[in-house]
Tab-separated table of C-alpha atoms in Angstrom:
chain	number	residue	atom	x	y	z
A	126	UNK	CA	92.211	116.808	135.107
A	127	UNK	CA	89.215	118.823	133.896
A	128	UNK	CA	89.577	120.936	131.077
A	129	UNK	CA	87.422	124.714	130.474
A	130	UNK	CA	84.988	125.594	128.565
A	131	UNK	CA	84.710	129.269	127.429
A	132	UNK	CA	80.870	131.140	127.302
A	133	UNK	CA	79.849	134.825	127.374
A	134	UNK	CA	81.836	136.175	130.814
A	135	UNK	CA	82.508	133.124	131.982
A	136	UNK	CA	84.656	129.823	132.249
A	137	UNK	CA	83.147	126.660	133.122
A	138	UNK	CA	85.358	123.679	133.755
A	139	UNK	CA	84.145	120.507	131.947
A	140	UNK	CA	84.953	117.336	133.739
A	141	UNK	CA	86.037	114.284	132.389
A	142	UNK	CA	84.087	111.010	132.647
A	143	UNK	CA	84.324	107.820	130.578
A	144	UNK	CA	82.025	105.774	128.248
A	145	UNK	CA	80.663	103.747	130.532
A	146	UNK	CA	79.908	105.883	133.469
A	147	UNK	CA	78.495	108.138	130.163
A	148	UNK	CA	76.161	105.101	129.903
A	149	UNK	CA	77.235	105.387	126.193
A	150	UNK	CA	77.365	101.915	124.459
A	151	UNK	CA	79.996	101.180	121.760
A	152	UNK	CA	77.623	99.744	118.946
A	153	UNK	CA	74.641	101.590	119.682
A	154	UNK	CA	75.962	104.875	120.185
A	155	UNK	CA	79.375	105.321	119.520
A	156	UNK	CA	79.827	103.216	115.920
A	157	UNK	CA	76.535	104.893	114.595
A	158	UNK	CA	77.627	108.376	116.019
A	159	UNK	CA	81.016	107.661	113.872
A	160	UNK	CA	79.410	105.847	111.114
A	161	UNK	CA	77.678	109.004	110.641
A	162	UNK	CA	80.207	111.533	110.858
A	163	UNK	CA	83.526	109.306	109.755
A	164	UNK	CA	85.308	112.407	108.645
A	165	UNK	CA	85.597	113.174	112.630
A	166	UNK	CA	87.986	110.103	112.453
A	167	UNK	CA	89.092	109.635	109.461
A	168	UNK	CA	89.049	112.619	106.760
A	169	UNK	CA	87.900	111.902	103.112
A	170	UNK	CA	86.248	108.155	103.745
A	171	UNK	CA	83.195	106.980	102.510
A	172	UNK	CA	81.311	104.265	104.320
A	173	UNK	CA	80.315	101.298	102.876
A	174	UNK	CA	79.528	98.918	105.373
A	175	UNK	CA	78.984	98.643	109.076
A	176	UNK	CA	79.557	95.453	110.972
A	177	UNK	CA	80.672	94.300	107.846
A	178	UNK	CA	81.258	89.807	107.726
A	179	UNK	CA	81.429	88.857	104.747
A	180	UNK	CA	83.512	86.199	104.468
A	181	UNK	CA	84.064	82.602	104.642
A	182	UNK	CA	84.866	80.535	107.300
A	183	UNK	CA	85.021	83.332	109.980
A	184	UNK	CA	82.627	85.298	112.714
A	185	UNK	CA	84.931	88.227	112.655
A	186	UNK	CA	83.167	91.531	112.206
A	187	UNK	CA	84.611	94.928	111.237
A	188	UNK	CA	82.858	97.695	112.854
A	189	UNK	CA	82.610	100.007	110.018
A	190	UNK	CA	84.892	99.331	106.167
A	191	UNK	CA	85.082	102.502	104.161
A	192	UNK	CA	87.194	103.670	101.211
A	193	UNK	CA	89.270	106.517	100.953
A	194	UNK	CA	89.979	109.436	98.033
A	195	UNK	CA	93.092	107.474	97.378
A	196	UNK	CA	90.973	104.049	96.556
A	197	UNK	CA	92.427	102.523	99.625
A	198	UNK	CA	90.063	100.485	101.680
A	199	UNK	CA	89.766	101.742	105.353
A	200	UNK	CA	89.150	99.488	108.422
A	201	UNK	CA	87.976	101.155	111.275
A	202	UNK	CA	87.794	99.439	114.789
A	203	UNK	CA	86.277	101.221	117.838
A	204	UNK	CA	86.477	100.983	121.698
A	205	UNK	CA	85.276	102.290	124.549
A	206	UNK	CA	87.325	101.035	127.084
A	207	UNK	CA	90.560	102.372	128.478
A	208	UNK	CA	93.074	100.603	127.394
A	209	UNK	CA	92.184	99.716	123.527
A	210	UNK	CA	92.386	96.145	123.919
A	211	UNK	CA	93.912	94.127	121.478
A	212	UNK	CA	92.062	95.906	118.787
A	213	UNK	CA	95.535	96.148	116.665
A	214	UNK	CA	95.466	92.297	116.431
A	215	UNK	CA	92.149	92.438	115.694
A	216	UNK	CA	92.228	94.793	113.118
A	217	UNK	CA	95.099	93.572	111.403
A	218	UNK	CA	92.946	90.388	111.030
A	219	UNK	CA	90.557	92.373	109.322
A	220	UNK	CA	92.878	94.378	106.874
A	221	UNK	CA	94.403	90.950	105.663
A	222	UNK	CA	90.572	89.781	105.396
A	223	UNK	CA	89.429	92.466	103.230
A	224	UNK	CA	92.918	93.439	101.314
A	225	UNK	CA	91.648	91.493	97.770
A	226	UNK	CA	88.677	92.617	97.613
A	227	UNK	CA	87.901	94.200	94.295
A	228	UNK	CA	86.178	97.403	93.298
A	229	UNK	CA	82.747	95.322	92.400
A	230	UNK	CA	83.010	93.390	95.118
A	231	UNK	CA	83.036	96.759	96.856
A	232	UNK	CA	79.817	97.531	95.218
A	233	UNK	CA	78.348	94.938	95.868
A	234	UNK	CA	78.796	95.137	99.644
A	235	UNK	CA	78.585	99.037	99.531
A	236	UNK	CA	74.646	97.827	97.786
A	237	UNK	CA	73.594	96.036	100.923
A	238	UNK	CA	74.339	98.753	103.330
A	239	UNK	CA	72.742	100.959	101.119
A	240	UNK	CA	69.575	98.701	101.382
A	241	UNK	CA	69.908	98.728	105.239
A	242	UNK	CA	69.903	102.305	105.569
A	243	UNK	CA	66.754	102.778	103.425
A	244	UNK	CA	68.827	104.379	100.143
A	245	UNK	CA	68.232	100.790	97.764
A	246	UNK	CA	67.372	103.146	94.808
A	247	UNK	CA	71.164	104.827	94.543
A	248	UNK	CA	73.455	103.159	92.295
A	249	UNK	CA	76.232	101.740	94.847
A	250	UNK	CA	79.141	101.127	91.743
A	251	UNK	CA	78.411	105.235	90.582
A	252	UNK	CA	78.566	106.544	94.395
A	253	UNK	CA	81.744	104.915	94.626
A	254	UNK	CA	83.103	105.809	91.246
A	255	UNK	CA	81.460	109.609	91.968
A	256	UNK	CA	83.640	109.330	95.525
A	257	UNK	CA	86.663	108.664	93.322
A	258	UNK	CA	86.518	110.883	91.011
A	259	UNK	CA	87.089	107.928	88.374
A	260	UNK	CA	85.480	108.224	84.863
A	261	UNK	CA	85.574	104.542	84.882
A	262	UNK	CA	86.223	101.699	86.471
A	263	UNK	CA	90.136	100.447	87.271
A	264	UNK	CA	90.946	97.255	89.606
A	265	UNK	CA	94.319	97.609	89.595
A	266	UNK	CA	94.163	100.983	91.112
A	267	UNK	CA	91.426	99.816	93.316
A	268	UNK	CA	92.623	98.327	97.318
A	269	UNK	CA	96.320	99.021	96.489
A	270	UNK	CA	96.481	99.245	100.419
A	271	UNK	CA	94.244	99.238	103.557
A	272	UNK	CA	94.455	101.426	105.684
A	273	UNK	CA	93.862	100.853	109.325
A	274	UNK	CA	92.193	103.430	112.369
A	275	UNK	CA	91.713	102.587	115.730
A	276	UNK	CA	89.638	104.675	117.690
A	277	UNK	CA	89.488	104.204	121.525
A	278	UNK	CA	89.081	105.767	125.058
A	279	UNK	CA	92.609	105.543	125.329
A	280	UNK	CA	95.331	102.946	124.288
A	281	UNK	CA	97.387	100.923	126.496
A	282	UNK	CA	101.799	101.202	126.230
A	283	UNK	CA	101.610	97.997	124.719
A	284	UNK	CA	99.407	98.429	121.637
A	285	UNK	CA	100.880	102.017	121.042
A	286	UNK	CA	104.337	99.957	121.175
A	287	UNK	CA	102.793	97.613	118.743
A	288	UNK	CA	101.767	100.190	116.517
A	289	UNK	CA	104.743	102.034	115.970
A	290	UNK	CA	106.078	99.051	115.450
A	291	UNK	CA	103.926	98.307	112.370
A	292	UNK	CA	103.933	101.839	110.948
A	293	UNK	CA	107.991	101.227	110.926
A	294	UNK	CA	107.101	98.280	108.885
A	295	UNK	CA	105.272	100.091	106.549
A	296	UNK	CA	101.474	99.503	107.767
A	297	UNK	CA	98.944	102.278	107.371
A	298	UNK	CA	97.439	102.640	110.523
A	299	UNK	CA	96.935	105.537	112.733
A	300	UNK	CA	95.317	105.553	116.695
A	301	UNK	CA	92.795	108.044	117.304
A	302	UNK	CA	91.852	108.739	120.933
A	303	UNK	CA	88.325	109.573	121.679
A	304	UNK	CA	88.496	111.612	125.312
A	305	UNK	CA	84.638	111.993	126.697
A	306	UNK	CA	83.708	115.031	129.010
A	307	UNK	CA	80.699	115.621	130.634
A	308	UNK	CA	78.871	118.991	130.617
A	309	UNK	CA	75.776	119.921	131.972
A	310	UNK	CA	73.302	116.669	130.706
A	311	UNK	CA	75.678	116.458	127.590
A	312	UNK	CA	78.449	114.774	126.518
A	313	UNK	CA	81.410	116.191	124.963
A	314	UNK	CA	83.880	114.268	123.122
A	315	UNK	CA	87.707	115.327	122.491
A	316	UNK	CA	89.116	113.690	119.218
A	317	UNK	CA	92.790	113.773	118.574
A	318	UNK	CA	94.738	111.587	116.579
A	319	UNK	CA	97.946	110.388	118.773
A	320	UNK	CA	99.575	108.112	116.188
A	321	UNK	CA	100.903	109.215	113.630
A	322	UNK	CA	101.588	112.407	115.413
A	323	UNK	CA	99.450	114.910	112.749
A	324	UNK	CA	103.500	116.576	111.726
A	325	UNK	CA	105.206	113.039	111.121
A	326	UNK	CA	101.721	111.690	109.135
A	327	UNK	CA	102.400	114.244	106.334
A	328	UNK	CA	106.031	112.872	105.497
A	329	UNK	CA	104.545	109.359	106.281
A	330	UNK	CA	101.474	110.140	103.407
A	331	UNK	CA	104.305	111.444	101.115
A	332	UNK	CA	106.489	108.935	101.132
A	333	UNK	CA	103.286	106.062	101.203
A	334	UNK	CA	101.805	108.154	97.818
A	335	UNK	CA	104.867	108.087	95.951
A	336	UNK	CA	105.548	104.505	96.201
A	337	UNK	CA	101.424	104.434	95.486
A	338	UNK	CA	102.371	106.145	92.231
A	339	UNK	CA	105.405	104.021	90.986
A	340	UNK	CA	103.270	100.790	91.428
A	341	UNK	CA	100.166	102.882	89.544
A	342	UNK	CA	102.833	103.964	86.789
A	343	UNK	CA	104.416	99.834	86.141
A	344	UNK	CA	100.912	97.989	87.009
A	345	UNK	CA	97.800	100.101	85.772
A	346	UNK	CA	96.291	100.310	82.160
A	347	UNK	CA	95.232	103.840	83.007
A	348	UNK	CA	96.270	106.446	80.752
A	349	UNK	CA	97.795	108.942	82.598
A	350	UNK	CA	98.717	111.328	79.847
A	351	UNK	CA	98.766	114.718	79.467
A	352	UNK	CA	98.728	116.048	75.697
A	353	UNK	CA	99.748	119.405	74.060
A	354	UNK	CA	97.116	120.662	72.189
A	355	UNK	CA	97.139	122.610	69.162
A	356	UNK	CA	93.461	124.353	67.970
A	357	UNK	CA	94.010	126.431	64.571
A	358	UNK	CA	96.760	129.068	66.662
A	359	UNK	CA	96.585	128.279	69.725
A	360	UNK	CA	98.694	125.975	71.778
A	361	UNK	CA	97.615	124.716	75.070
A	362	UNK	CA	100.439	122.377	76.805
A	363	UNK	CA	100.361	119.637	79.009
A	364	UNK	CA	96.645	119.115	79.619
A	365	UNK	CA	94.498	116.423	81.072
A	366	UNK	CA	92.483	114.552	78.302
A	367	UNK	CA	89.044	115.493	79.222
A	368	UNK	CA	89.746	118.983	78.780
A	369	UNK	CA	91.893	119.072	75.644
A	370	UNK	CA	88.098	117.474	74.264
A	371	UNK	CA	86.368	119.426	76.022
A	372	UNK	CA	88.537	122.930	74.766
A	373	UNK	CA	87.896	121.568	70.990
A	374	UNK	CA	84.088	121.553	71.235
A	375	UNK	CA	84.188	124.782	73.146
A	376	UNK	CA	86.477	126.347	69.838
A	377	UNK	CA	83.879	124.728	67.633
A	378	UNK	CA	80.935	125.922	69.328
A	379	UNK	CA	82.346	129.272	69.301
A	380	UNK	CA	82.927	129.501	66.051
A	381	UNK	CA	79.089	128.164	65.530
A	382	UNK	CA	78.668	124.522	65.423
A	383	UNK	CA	75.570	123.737	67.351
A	384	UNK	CA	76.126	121.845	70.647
A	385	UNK	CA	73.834	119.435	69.397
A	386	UNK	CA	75.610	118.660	66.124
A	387	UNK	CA	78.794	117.840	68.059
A	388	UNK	CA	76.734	115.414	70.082
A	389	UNK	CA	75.310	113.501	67.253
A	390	UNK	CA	79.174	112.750	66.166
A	391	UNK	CA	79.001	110.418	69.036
A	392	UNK	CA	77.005	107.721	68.202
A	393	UNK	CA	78.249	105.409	71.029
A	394	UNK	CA	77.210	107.599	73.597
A	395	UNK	CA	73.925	110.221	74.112
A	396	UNK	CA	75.056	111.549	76.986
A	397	UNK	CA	77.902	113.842	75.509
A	398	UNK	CA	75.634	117.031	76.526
A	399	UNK	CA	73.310	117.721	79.035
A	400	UNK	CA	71.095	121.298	78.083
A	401	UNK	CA	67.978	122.780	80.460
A	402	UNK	CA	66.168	125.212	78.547
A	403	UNK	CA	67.197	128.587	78.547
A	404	UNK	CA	69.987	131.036	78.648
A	405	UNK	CA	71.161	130.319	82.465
A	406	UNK	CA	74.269	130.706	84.088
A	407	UNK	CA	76.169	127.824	86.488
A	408	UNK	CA	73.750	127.998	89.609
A	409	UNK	CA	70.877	128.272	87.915
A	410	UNK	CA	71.729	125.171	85.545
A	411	UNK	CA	72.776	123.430	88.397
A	412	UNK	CA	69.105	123.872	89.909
A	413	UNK	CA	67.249	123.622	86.591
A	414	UNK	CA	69.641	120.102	86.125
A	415	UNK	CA	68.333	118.818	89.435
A	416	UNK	CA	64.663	119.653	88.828
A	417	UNK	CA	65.165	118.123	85.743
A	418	UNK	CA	66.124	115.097	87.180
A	419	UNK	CA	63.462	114.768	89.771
A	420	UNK	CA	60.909	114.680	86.965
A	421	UNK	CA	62.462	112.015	85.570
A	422	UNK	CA	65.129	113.637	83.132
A	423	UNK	CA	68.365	111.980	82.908
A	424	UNK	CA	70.630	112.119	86.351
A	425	UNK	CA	73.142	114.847	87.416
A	426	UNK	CA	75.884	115.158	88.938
A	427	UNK	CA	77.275	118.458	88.999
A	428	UNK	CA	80.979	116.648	89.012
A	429	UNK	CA	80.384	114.963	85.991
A	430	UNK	CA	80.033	118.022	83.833
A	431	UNK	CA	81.663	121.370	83.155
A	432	UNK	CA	78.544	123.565	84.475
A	433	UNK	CA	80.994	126.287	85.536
A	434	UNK	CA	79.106	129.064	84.209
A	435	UNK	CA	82.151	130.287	81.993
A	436	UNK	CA	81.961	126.455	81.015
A	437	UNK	CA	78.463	126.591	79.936
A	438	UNK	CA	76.905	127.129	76.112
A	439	UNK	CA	74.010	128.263	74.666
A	440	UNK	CA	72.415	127.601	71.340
A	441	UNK	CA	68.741	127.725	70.488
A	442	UNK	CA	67.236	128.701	73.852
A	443	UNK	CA	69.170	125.943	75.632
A	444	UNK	CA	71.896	125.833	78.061
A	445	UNK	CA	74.309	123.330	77.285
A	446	UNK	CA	77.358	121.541	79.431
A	447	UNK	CA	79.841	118.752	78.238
A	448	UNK	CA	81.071	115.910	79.658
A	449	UNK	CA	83.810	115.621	81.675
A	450	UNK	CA	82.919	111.604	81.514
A	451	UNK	CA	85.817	110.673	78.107
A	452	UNK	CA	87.808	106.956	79.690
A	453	UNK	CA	89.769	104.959	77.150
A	454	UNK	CA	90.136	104.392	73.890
A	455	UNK	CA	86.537	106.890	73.357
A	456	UNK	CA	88.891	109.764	74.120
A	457	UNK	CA	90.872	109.220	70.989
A	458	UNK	CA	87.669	108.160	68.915
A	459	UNK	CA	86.556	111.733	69.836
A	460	UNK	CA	89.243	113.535	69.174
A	461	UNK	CA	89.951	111.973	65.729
A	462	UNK	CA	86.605	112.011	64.416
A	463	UNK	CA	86.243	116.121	65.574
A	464	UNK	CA	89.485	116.349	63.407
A	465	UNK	CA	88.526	114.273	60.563
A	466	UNK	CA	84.696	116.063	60.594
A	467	UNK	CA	86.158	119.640	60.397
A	468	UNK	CA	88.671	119.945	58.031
A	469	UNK	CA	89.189	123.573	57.746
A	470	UNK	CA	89.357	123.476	61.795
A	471	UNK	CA	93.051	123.062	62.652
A	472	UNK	CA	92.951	120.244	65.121
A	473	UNK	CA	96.304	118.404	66.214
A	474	UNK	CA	97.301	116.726	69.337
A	475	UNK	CA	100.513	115.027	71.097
A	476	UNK	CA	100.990	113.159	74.297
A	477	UNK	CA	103.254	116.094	76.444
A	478	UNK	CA	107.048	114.986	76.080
């Protein structure tokens, strides 16, 4: 059945073809077409290998492996043909394959696609950690699950069967049908995820995240803690570590300790600050940061720091932003030492009851 396509005064019907009559191939054009734009498939994934084999004692390859916002590890398997063929088995295979991999094994294999796409000179282990929003490294929280998308032409009644099946059992996985259309000399391509239906995958997520959570909560060395705050007066409740430190050293600057005097506390670390010179706002240290960088000034990464301009300080003709990078045990170190180095600044802080 052809569906319409709307322009200026008119409607012109857009009739449906398949792959192969498309004369599109599934490696060379429609895994580097996804590869490329994975969010078209699956939302919030970062790709870190295609064609990925990297195991023992098996020729099995997964067309593309990516991790997700949630740390899960995402096998992807795509068809062209009709029917889907048995790519739940397959994939299934892979999932199993892949499910104890750790995060610097991750890395490592996240490294060599990086090499094969010409970007060798980016730290694989950061881009993932960046992706994460992690200030550090955690294996327990890392490949808790793995999730599973098939992509296809279409999918036959028995895999669809099968799948259901498996998401009943508790199996992340999720069919994505991939409908071409021909217009003109171009190809269009519909992309609608069939199972879960997109109204039944929120209460699936829900229900997946909090059992996530209560295995996060019993198994992981993370310190999830939120702490009340108390800065000479003022009382700020229940707030992430990072910026309970981060509110002290604001306090302090604004009652005149230099940004750079706060940074010297730290003597594990020298990256506590990063200043451009002059008195800039957020945009304009974000740009200064970057050009910075390219002449071979530390990195940045806008994430890493609070560069908000309301965030920002200045002292000296600088611009200054803090870290938002504080995992561990340093957190405490920090805190303590601000407390024990300014006496007559009322400093005192509790983990939230």
């Amino acid at each position: 059945m052809p569906i319409y396509e709307l322009r200026p005064n008119e409607i012109v019907a857009v009739e449906e073809t398949n792959f192969n009559l498309a004369g599109i191939q599934e490696r060379r054009d429609l895994q580097r077409l996804l590869r490329d734009h994975v969010e078209v498939i699956s939302p919030d994934t970062l790709v870190i290998s295609e064609e990925f084999d990297e195991w023992e004692d098996a020729k099995r390859r997964i067309d593309l492996l990516g991790i997700d916002k949630e740390a899960n590890l995402v096998a992807i398997e795509l068809k062209r043909t009709e029917d889907g063929g048995y790519m739940e088995l397959q994939c299934i295979r892979y999932a199993s394959m892949v499910s104890t991999m750790t995060l610097d094994q991750a890395a490592n294999v996240f490294g060599h696609y990086l090499k094969r796409i010409g970007r060798e000179t980016e730290d694989p282990k950061e881009l993932i950690l960046d992706f994460l929003d992690w200030e550090e490294s955690n294996e327990t929280l890392f490949a808790q699950d793995v999730r599973i998308v098939l992509a296809s032409a279409e999918f036959s009644k028995e895999l669809t069967t099968s799948v259901l099946w498996l998401i009943d059992h508790g199996i992340d996985i999720q069919c994505v049908r991939l409908k071409p259309y021909r217009l003109d000399n171009r190809v269009l391509v519909d992309v609608q995820q069939i199972i879960p239906l997109p109204e039944a995958a929120t209460y699936q997520i829900q229900v997946r995240e909090k059992a996530k959570q209560d295995r996060a909560v019993k198994t992981s060395g993370v310190d999830f803690t939120r702490f009340d705050v108390r800065i000479n007066d003022e009382l700020h409740k229940s707030i992430w570590k990072r910026n309970a430190l981060y509110l002290v050293c604001k306090r302090l600057c604004e009652s005149g300790v230099a940004p750079s005097e706060i940074g010297a506390l730290f003597t594990w670390r020298n990256n506590a600050w990063y200043f451009v010179d002059g008195m800039v706002d957020g945009p304009e240290f974000e740009r200064l940061a970057k050009q910075k960088e390219a002449e071979g000034g530390p990195t940045f990464d806008a994430r890493r720091w609070f560069c908000e301009s309301e965030e920002l300080f200045q002292s000296n003709g600088k611009t200054y932003a803090f870290s938002k990078m504080w995992g561990g045990k340093n957190w405490h170190r920090a805190m303590n030492l601000l407390k024990d180095t300014y006496p007559g600044f009322r400093i005192d802080f509790s983990p939230t009851s």
